[in-house]
């Protein structure tokens, strides 16, 4: 059996393993009190490649990696190659509010994507990645002496879990060797469950459980464009833009309130709503622009800006999405910058000169307000891609240091260190061989 056939069997087996992990990896998406609102904590899109550069990608074109942030970038590839990308991430957080501290860590699949040529200057990409995650849990005891004196000890607790995933199919084409356009169809699916408990130690009082469970689906489109202008020699300037349409959510939302105790149990409230009919909730549209300046094969510098208005998406007041009146929908804005350098790809002596070194930074205003105040996230990223086999295959290692929120008012400060591991696979599958 030839080496090429062995490589293809290896790629196929690895992708099958990735798909299996994706099917079993939905339980531990995130853990943060901020995921109590809306559709949860929005995931940072993109592969490990873009995450190590602060999350940029709107104007990135690199034939060694899949760019999941702009469908127009799918044409930046070898016209005969099959490409795949798979990544995992580990999220570690430390929470603080006044004198209270806690910590969490989660592990999950980040993305699985594959790309292949369609015709000369056209290509296609399919994949799956998380869109948002819900995960929280907290409890406290009532301390008001007037209340405790009449009812005894009271404990309040809350838990939440679930994820919304995005599967996508994108296609792009390049015209005149400089202008690339692309379109992407996204389909969303998943479950979000939230439960809230009020428990009395005095058996003469019934405890109360209320909550919601939603099965969510939706569809929208993303359109992208990139223009690459050569600047003489190996340098070029690329401009990019994307627009993602709003997605009206469908599915069902089950809301309930139960009372139970030693004496009796009762259903205080129950309603099953059809999303899109009884309750209209949307995922917001998004507009993004970016610019990249690069010396091909050696270094690149990118900057992205994106904006998405969630204030008219129907989240506020919708059952299952508004679990606390302290939160309200807002407009999210994100600024990202990233840099990559490869010392010398042609060096035949020193392996480390083939390694891609990356760094980035970002500042994001979240899609909600807490008691009328914006919640922001700021962080820096570092990473490397270690070439494997023919130099196009690679192992990407990344780290993200950041903070969300602060210690003012009733806000909770999150400090986090996230690790990502990505595998980018590259092989020539579509060339006819006269000899084997």
Tab-separated table of N, CA and C in Angstrom, residues 44-51 56-58 60 65-74 84-87 110-115 125-129 166 168 170 184 186 222 242:
chain	number	residue	atom	x	y	z
A	44	UNK	N	-16.516	32.118	20.963
A	44	UNK	CA	-15.669	32.830	20.011
A	44	UNK	C	-15.517	31.955	18.780
A	45	UNK	N	-15.990	32.410	17.609
A	45	UNK	CA	-15.917	31.561	16.414
A	45	UNK	C	-14.496	31.434	15.893
A	46	UNK	N	-14.315	30.491	14.985
A	46	UNK	CA	-13.011	30.322	14.363
A	46	UNK	C	-12.273	29.111	14.864
A	47	UNK	N	-11.247	28.728	14.123
A	47	UNK	CA	-10.406	27.587	14.468
A	47	UNK	C	-9.318	28.016	15.438
A	48	UNK	N	-8.506	27.056	15.873
A	48	UNK	CA	-7.382	27.381	16.744
A	48	UNK	C	-6.415	28.323	16.045
A	49	UNK	N	-6.327	28.238	14.722
A	49	UNK	CA	-5.459	29.125	13.932
A	49	UNK	C	-5.826	30.583	14.164
A	50	UNK	N	-7.106	30.937	14.031
A	50	UNK	CA	-7.507	32.334	14.211
A	50	UNK	C	-7.557	32.731	15.681
A	51	UNK	N	-7.887	31.792	16.569
A	51	UNK	CA	-7.941	32.104	17.998
A	51	UNK	C	-6.582	32.539	18.542
A	56	UNK	N	-8.950	37.096	14.791
A	56	UNK	CA	-9.125	37.759	13.497
A	56	UNK	C	-9.378	36.720	12.404
A	57	UNK	N	-9.887	37.192	11.256
A	57	UNK	CA	-10.123	36.273	10.155
A	57	UNK	C	-10.922	36.854	9.006
A	58	UNK	N	-11.523	38.022	9.179
A	58	UNK	CA	-12.373	38.589	8.128
A	58	UNK	C	-11.576	38.843	6.856
A	60	UNK	N	-8.264	37.510	6.405
A	60	UNK	CA	-7.149	36.566	6.320
A	60	UNK	C	-7.291	35.638	5.117
A	65	UNK	N	-4.248	27.001	5.972
A	65	UNK	CA	-5.228	26.824	7.044
A	65	UNK	C	-6.632	27.163	6.546
A	66	UNK	N	-7.626	26.541	7.157
A	66	UNK	CA	-9.011	26.891	6.890
A	66	UNK	C	-9.386	28.107	7.720
A	67	UNK	N	-9.993	29.086	7.062
A	67	UNK	CA	-10.509	30.281	7.729
A	67	UNK	C	-12.021	30.135	7.835
A	68	UNK	N	-12.526	29.979	9.047
A	68	UNK	CA	-13.951	29.732	9.258
A	68	UNK	C	-14.747	31.019	9.443
A	69	UNK	N	-14.109	32.176	9.364
A	69	UNK	CA	-14.776	33.442	9.681
A	69	UNK	C	-15.280	34.203	8.456
A	70	UNK	N	-14.808	33.855	7.277
A	70	UNK	CA	-15.270	34.522	6.062
A	70	UNK	C	-15.390	33.479	4.964
A	71	UNK	N	-16.606	33.224	4.448
A	71	UNK	CA	-16.757	32.192	3.413
A	71	UNK	C	-15.981	32.497	2.138
A	72	UNK	N	-15.631	33.771	1.914
A	72	UNK	CA	-14.847	34.107	0.726
A	72	UNK	C	-13.434	33.541	0.811
A	73	UNK	N	-12.948	33.297	2.038
A	73	UNK	CA	-11.580	32.810	2.232
A	73	UNK	C	-11.422	31.343	1.887
A	74	UNK	N	-12.511	30.637	1.593
A	74	UNK	CA	-12.409	29.208	1.272
A	74	UNK	C	-11.627	28.998	-0.024
A	84	UNK	N	-8.678	19.849	6.130
A	84	UNK	CA	-9.547	19.621	7.282
A	84	UNK	C	-8.950	20.312	8.498
A	85	UNK	N	-9.814	20.682	9.427
A	85	UNK	CA	-9.368	21.339	10.650
A	85	UNK	C	-10.231	20.846	11.810
A	86	UNK	N	-9.558	20.525	12.901
A	86	UNK	CA	-10.250	20.032	14.095
A	86	UNK	C	-9.555	20.619	15.308
A	87	UNK	N	-10.324	21.126	16.271
A	87	UNK	CA	-9.690	21.709	17.457
A	87	UNK	C	-10.519	21.477	18.707
A	110	UNK	N	-14.111	22.363	19.806
A	110	UNK	CA	-14.221	23.730	19.308
A	110	UNK	C	-14.746	23.782	17.880
A	111	UNK	N	-14.243	22.930	16.996
A	111	UNK	CA	-14.754	22.929	15.625
A	111	UNK	C	-14.293	21.678	14.889
A	112	UNK	N	-15.011	21.361	13.857
A	112	UNK	CA	-14.643	20.316	12.910
A	112	UNK	C	-15.057	20.805	11.535
A	113	UNK	N	-14.115	20.945	10.609
A	113	UNK	CA	-14.424	21.485	9.286
A	113	UNK	C	-13.594	20.774	8.228
A	114	UNK	N	-14.148	20.693	7.005
A	114	UNK	CA	-13.469	20.085	5.861
A	114	UNK	C	-13.699	20.945	4.632
A	115	UNK	N	-12.716	20.996	3.745
A	115	UNK	CA	-12.819	21.804	2.537
A	115	UNK	C	-12.254	21.046	1.353
A	125	UNK	N	-16.739	24.339	1.697
A	125	UNK	CA	-16.346	23.970	3.065
A	125	UNK	C	-17.595	23.603	3.853
A	126	UNK	N	-17.498	22.571	4.685
A	126	UNK	CA	-18.582	22.173	5.576
A	126	UNK	C	-17.995	21.953	6.962
A	127	UNK	N	-18.837	22.137	7.993
A	127	UNK	CA	-18.310	21.940	9.338
A	127	UNK	C	-19.348	22.167	10.409
A	128	UNK	N	-18.887	22.092	11.645
A	128	UNK	CA	-19.746	22.288	12.810
A	128	UNK	C	-18.914	22.921	13.917
A	129	UNK	N	-19.541	23.803	14.702
A	129	UNK	CA	-18.869	24.457	15.818
A	129	UNK	C	-19.931	24.918	16.817
A	166	UNK	N	-23.753	25.182	15.691
A	166	UNK	CA	-23.945	25.712	14.343
A	166	UNK	C	-23.259	24.792	13.338
A	168	UNK	N	-22.593	24.257	9.224
A	168	UNK	CA	-22.564	25.198	8.113
A	168	UNK	C	-22.020	24.551	6.844
A	170	UNK	N	-20.377	26.231	3.177
A	170	UNK	CA	-19.972	27.469	2.518
A	170	UNK	C	-19.347	27.173	1.174
A	184	UNK	N	-22.555	31.389	2.832
A	184	UNK	CA	-22.577	30.299	3.805
A	184	UNK	C	-23.971	30.139	4.379
A	186	UNK	N	-26.066	28.552	7.461
A	186	UNK	CA	-25.900	28.092	8.840
A	186	UNK	C	-27.194	27.505	9.350
A	222	UNK	N	-24.691	33.779	5.706
A	222	UNK	CA	-23.549	34.671	5.880
A	222	UNK	C	-22.913	34.904	4.520
A	242	UNK	N	-17.945	40.847	5.992
A	242	UNK	CA	-18.978	39.807	6.069
A	242	UNK	C	-20.270	40.404	6.609
